[in-house]
CSV table of C-alpha atoms in Angstrom, one decimal:
chain,number,residue,atom,x,y,z
A,1,UNK,CA,22.3,-20.5,-34.6
A,2,UNK,CA,22.3,-21.0,-31.0
A,3,UNK,CA,24.6,-18.2,-30.3
A,4,UNK,CA,22.7,-15.6,-32.2
A,5,UNK,CA,19.3,-16.8,-30.1
A,6,UNK,CA,21.0,-16.4,-26.6
A,7,UNK,CA,22.5,-12.8,-28.0
A,8,UNK,CA,18.8,-12.1,-28.9
A,9,UNK,CA,17.4,-12.9,-25.7
A,10,UNK,CA,19.8,-11.1,-24.0
A,11,UNK,CA,19.3,-7.9,-26.3
A,12,UNK,CA,15.4,-8.2,-25.3
A,13,UNK,CA,16.0,-8.8,-21.9
A,14,UNK,CA,18.2,-5.5,-21.4
A,15,UNK,CA,15.5,-3.7,-23.4
A,16,UNK,CA,13.0,-5.2,-20.5
A,17,UNK,CA,15.3,-4.1,-18.0
A,18,UNK,CA,15.8,-0.8,-19.3
A,19,UNK,CA,12.1,0.1,-19.5
A,20,UNK,CA,11.6,-0.8,-16.4
A,21,UNK,CA,14.1,1.2,-14.7
A,22,UNK,CA,12.8,4.4,-16.6
A,23,UNK,CA,9.0,3.7,-15.8
A,24,UNK,CA,9.9,3.2,-11.9
A,25,UNK,CA,12.3,6.7,-12.5
A,26,UNK,CA,9.0,8.3,-13.8
A,27,UNK,CA,6.7,7.3,-11.3
A,28,UNK,CA,9.0,8.0,-8.3
A,29,UNK,CA,9.4,11.7,-10.4
A,30,UNK,CA,5.0,12.3,-10.7
A,31,UNK,CA,5.0,11.0,-6.8
A,32,UNK,CA,7.9,13.8,-5.6
A,33,UNK,CA,6.5,16.4,-7.3
A,34,UNK,CA,2.9,15.4,-6.2
A,35,UNK,CA,4.3,15.4,-2.7
A,36,UNK,CA,5.7,18.6,-3.1
A,37,UNK,CA,2.2,20.4,-3.8
A,38,UNK,CA,-0.9,20.7,-1.6
A,39,UNK,CA,-3.5,18.3,-1.8
A,40,UNK,CA,-6.2,18.7,-4.0
A,41,UNK,CA,-9.7,18.7,-2.7
A,42,UNK,CA,-11.8,15.8,-3.8
A,43,UNK,CA,-15.1,17.8,-4.9
A,44,UNK,CA,-12.6,19.8,-7.1
A,45,UNK,CA,-11.0,16.9,-9.3
A,46,UNK,CA,-11.0,16.3,-13.0
A,47,UNK,CA,-11.1,13.1,-14.6
A,48,UNK,CA,-7.6,12.1,-15.8
A,49,UNK,CA,-6.1,14.5,-13.0
A,50,UNK,CA,-3.0,13.0,-11.2
A,51,UNK,CA,-3.5,14.3,-7.6
A,52,UNK,CA,-2.4,13.9,-4.1
A,53,UNK,CA,-5.3,13.5,-2.0
A,54,UNK,CA,-5.8,13.9,2.2
A,55,UNK,CA,-9.0,12.5,4.2
A,56,UNK,CA,-10.5,9.9,6.2
A,57,UNK,CA,-11.0,6.5,5.9
A,58,UNK,CA,-14.8,5.5,6.0
A,59,UNK,CA,-15.8,2.1,6.0
A,60,UNK,CA,-19.5,2.0,5.7
A,61,UNK,CA,-20.8,-1.2,3.8
A,62,UNK,CA,-17.4,-2.5,3.9
A,63,UNK,CA,-16.6,-5.6,5.8
A,64,UNK,CA,-13.8,-5.0,7.6
A,65,UNK,CA,-10.4,-7.2,7.8
A,66,UNK,CA,-8.5,-8.2,11.1
A,67,UNK,CA,-4.8,-6.9,11.4
A,68,UNK,CA,-3.7,-10.4,11.9
A,69,UNK,CA,-1.0,-10.0,15.1
A,70,UNK,CA,-2.8,-7.1,16.9
A,71,UNK,CA,-6.4,-7.8,15.6
A,72,UNK,CA,-7.2,-4.3,14.9
A,73,UNK,CA,-10.5,-3.8,12.5
A,74,UNK,CA,-9.0,-2.3,9.5
A,75,UNK,CA,-9.7,-1.3,5.9
A,76,UNK,CA,-6.1,-2.4,5.0
A,77,UNK,CA,-2.9,-3.5,7.1
A,78,UNK,CA,1.0,-4.5,6.5
A,79,UNK,CA,2.7,-6.5,8.8
A,80,UNK,CA,6.5,-7.3,8.7
A,81,UNK,CA,8.1,-10.1,10.5
A,82,UNK,CA,11.9,-10.5,11.3
A,83,UNK,CA,13.8,-12.8,13.0
A,84,UNK,CA,17.4,-12.3,14.9
A,85,UNK,CA,19.7,-14.9,13.6
A,86,UNK,CA,23.3,-15.4,15.2
A,87,UNK,CA,24.5,-17.9,13.0
A,88,UNK,CA,24.1,-16.4,9.1
A,89,UNK,CA,27.7,-15.4,8.3
A,90,UNK,CA,28.6,-15.6,11.8
A,91,UNK,CA,27.1,-11.7,12.5
A,92,UNK,CA,24.5,-12.0,14.6
A,93,UNK,CA,21.5,-9.4,12.9
A,94,UNK,CA,18.0,-9.0,12.2
A,95,UNK,CA,16.6,-10.7,8.6
A,96,UNK,CA,13.3,-10.1,7.1
A,97,UNK,CA,11.5,-13.5,7.1
A,98,UNK,CA,7.6,-12.7,5.9
A,99,UNK,CA,5.7,-9.8,4.8
A,100,UNK,CA,1.7,-9.6,4.3
A,101,UNK,CA,-0.5,-6.8,2.6
A,102,UNK,CA,-4.1,-6.8,2.5
A,103,UNK,CA,-6.8,-4.1,1.3
A,104,UNK,CA,-10.6,-4.1,0.8
A,105,UNK,CA,-12.3,-1.6,-0.9
A,106,UNK,CA,-12.6,1.6,0.8
A,107,UNK,CA,-13.8,5.1,0.6
A,108,UNK,CA,-11.9,8.5,1.8
A,109,UNK,CA,-13.9,11.3,2.7
A,110,UNK,CA,-12.3,14.9,2.0
A,111,UNK,CA,-11.8,17.9,4.1
A,112,UNK,CA,-14.3,19.3,2.0
A,113,UNK,CA,-17.0,16.6,2.5
A,114,UNK,CA,-16.7,15.0,-0.7
A,115,UNK,CA,-15.8,11.5,-1.2
A,116,UNK,CA,-13.2,9.1,-2.8
A,117,UNK,CA,-13.9,5.4,-3.9
A,118,UNK,CA,-11.2,3.2,-3.6
A,119,UNK,CA,-11.3,-0.2,-5.4
A,120,UNK,CA,-8.8,-1.8,-3.4
A,121,UNK,CA,-10.0,-5.4,-4.7
A,122,UNK,CA,-8.7,-4.3,-8.7
A,123,UNK,CA,-5.9,-2.1,-7.9
A,124,UNK,CA,-2.5,-2.7,-5.9
A,125,UNK,CA,-2.2,-0.5,-3.0
A,126,UNK,CA,1.5,0.3,-1.8
A,127,UNK,CA,1.2,1.3,1.8
A,128,UNK,CA,3.8,4.0,3.1
A,129,UNK,CA,4.7,4.7,6.7
A,130,UNK,CA,7.0,5.6,9.0
A,131,UNK,CA,8.2,2.7,11.4
A,132,UNK,CA,8.4,3.9,14.7
A,133,UNK,CA,9.9,1.0,16.2
A,134,UNK,CA,9.6,-3.3,15.3
A,135,UNK,CA,7.8,-5.3,18.7
A,136,UNK,CA,9.3,-7.9,20.0
A,137,UNK,CA,8.0,-11.6,20.9
A,138,UNK,CA,4.7,-11.4,19.2
A,139,UNK,CA,2.2,-13.9,20.2
A,140,UNK,CA,2.8,-17.5,18.1
A,141,UNK,CA,-0.5,-18.4,17.9
A,142,UNK,CA,-1.0,-15.2,15.5
A,143,UNK,CA,2.8,-15.2,13.9
A,144,UNK,CA,2.5,-18.5,12.9
A,145,UNK,CA,0.2,-18.4,10.2
A,146,UNK,CA,1.9,-15.6,8.8
A,147,UNK,CA,5.0,-17.5,8.6
A,148,UNK,CA,3.1,-20.4,6.9
A,149,UNK,CA,2.0,-18.4,4.1
A,150,UNK,CA,4.6,-17.0,3.4
A,151,UNK,CA,6.6,-20.7,3.5
A,152,UNK,CA,8.8,-19.8,6.4
A,153,UNK,CA,7.6,-22.3,9.3
A,154,UNK,CA,11.0,-23.0,10.3
A,155,UNK,CA,11.0,-19.5,11.6
A,156,UNK,CA,8.7,-20.0,14.1
A,157,UNK,CA,10.7,-20.9,17.4
A,158,UNK,CA,13.6,-18.3,16.8
A,159,UNK,CA,13.8,-14.9,18.2
A,160,UNK,CA,11.0,-12.5,16.4
A,161,UNK,CA,10.0,-9.0,15.8
A,162,UNK,CA,6.9,-7.8,14.2
A,163,UNK,CA,6.0,-3.9,12.7
A,164,UNK,CA,2.2,-3.9,11.5
A,165,UNK,CA,0.5,-1.0,10.3
A,166,UNK,CA,-3.3,-1.4,10.3
A,167,UNK,CA,-5.3,1.1,8.0
A,168,UNK,CA,-8.7,1.9,10.5
A,169,UNK,CA,-11.9,3.6,10.2
A,170,UNK,CA,-11.6,7.4,10.9
A,171,UNK,CA,-7.6,7.1,10.2
A,172,UNK,CA,-6.2,10.6,8.1
A,173,UNK,CA,-4.5,8.8,5.2
A,174,UNK,CA,-2.7,10.8,2.0
A,175,UNK,CA,-3.3,8.9,-1.4
A,176,UNK,CA,-1.2,9.6,-4.5
A,177,UNK,CA,-3.2,8.4,-8.1
A,178,UNK,CA,-5.1,9.1,-11.3
A,179,UNK,CA,-8.4,10.3,-11.2
A,180,UNK,CA,-10.7,7.8,-13.1
A,181,UNK,CA,-14.1,9.6,-12.3
A,182,UNK,CA,-14.6,13.0,-10.8
A,183,UNK,CA,-17.0,13.3,-7.8
A,184,UNK,CA,-20.9,14.4,-8.7
A,185,UNK,CA,-22.6,16.8,-6.9
A,186,UNK,CA,-19.6,18.9,-5.8
A,187,UNK,CA,-19.2,19.7,-2.0
A,188,UNK,CA,-21.1,17.5,0.1
A,189,UNK,CA,-21.3,14.8,-2.6
A,190,UNK,CA,-20.7,12.2,0.1
A,191,UNK,CA,-24.1,12.9,1.5
A,192,UNK,CA,-26.0,13.8,-1.9
A,193,UNK,CA,-24.5,11.6,-4.4
A,194,UNK,CA,-25.0,8.0,-5.3
A,195,UNK,CA,-21.4,8.4,-5.9
A,196,UNK,CA,-18.0,9.9,-5.8
A,197,UNK,CA,-14.8,10.5,-7.2
A,198,UNK,CA,-12.7,7.2,-8.3
A,199,UNK,CA,-8.9,7.0,-7.8
A,200,UNK,CA,-6.6,4.6,-9.8
A,201,UNK,CA,-2.9,4.4,-10.1
A,202,UNK,CA,-0.7,7.2,-11.8
A,203,UNK,CA,0.1,4.8,-14.7
A,204,UNK,CA,-1.3,1.4,-15.8
A,205,UNK,CA,0.3,-1.5,-13.7
A,206,UNK,CA,1.3,1.1,-10.9
A,207,UNK,CA,0.1,1.2,-7.4
A,208,UNK,CA,-1.9,3.5,-5.6
A,209,UNK,CA,0.7,5.2,-3.0
A,210,UNK,CA,-1.2,5.3,0.6
A,211,UNK,CA,0.3,7.2,3.3
A,212,UNK,CA,-0.5,6.4,6.7
A,213,UNK,CA,1.4,6.9,10.2
A,214,UNK,CA,1.4,3.8,12.4
A,215,UNK,CA,-0.8,4.3,15.5
A,216,UNK,CA,1.8,5.1,18.7
């Protein structure tokens, strides 16, 4: 009986893994298709549409965050910290030690003047960027809280580097997701309507993809 139970559990686990793998593959294919297409205008979005949208971040009436190391006002940030370990496996190299992402609700104003609402308080955001190089020796008083929140206090005295991406008001971004609500009022809805379009993930449980270039 015990053996049968183990076999059943392994079979169920295998199904979960296969479903998760297939789900990830479908999402990657959908994202790849949308990246090949021109971005959609926010004022022309339809409910339920899968779309890629471009525009500039607006943070009116939104309490801004501050990025933890460079202290830039922003609607969201990603920070990753690495440390240089000369002892692990006797091969000196950089190892990731901490990662952190935070977002607040924000809006994106499209090229047509229409607005898109992104409720980052209830929907996960996947921040994608092209890394232009890590910065060495971050200020210890600013990196220490990040290490503490990631339970990596022991790395505080090591040789550290970091990359930080802050999504500042006015930044141009690209978003991929499913339209939850179309914009009302058409073009210029940002000025004439109480609400704009709303964006959610491609599928329930996924994250909205947000592409932004790091500041140079």
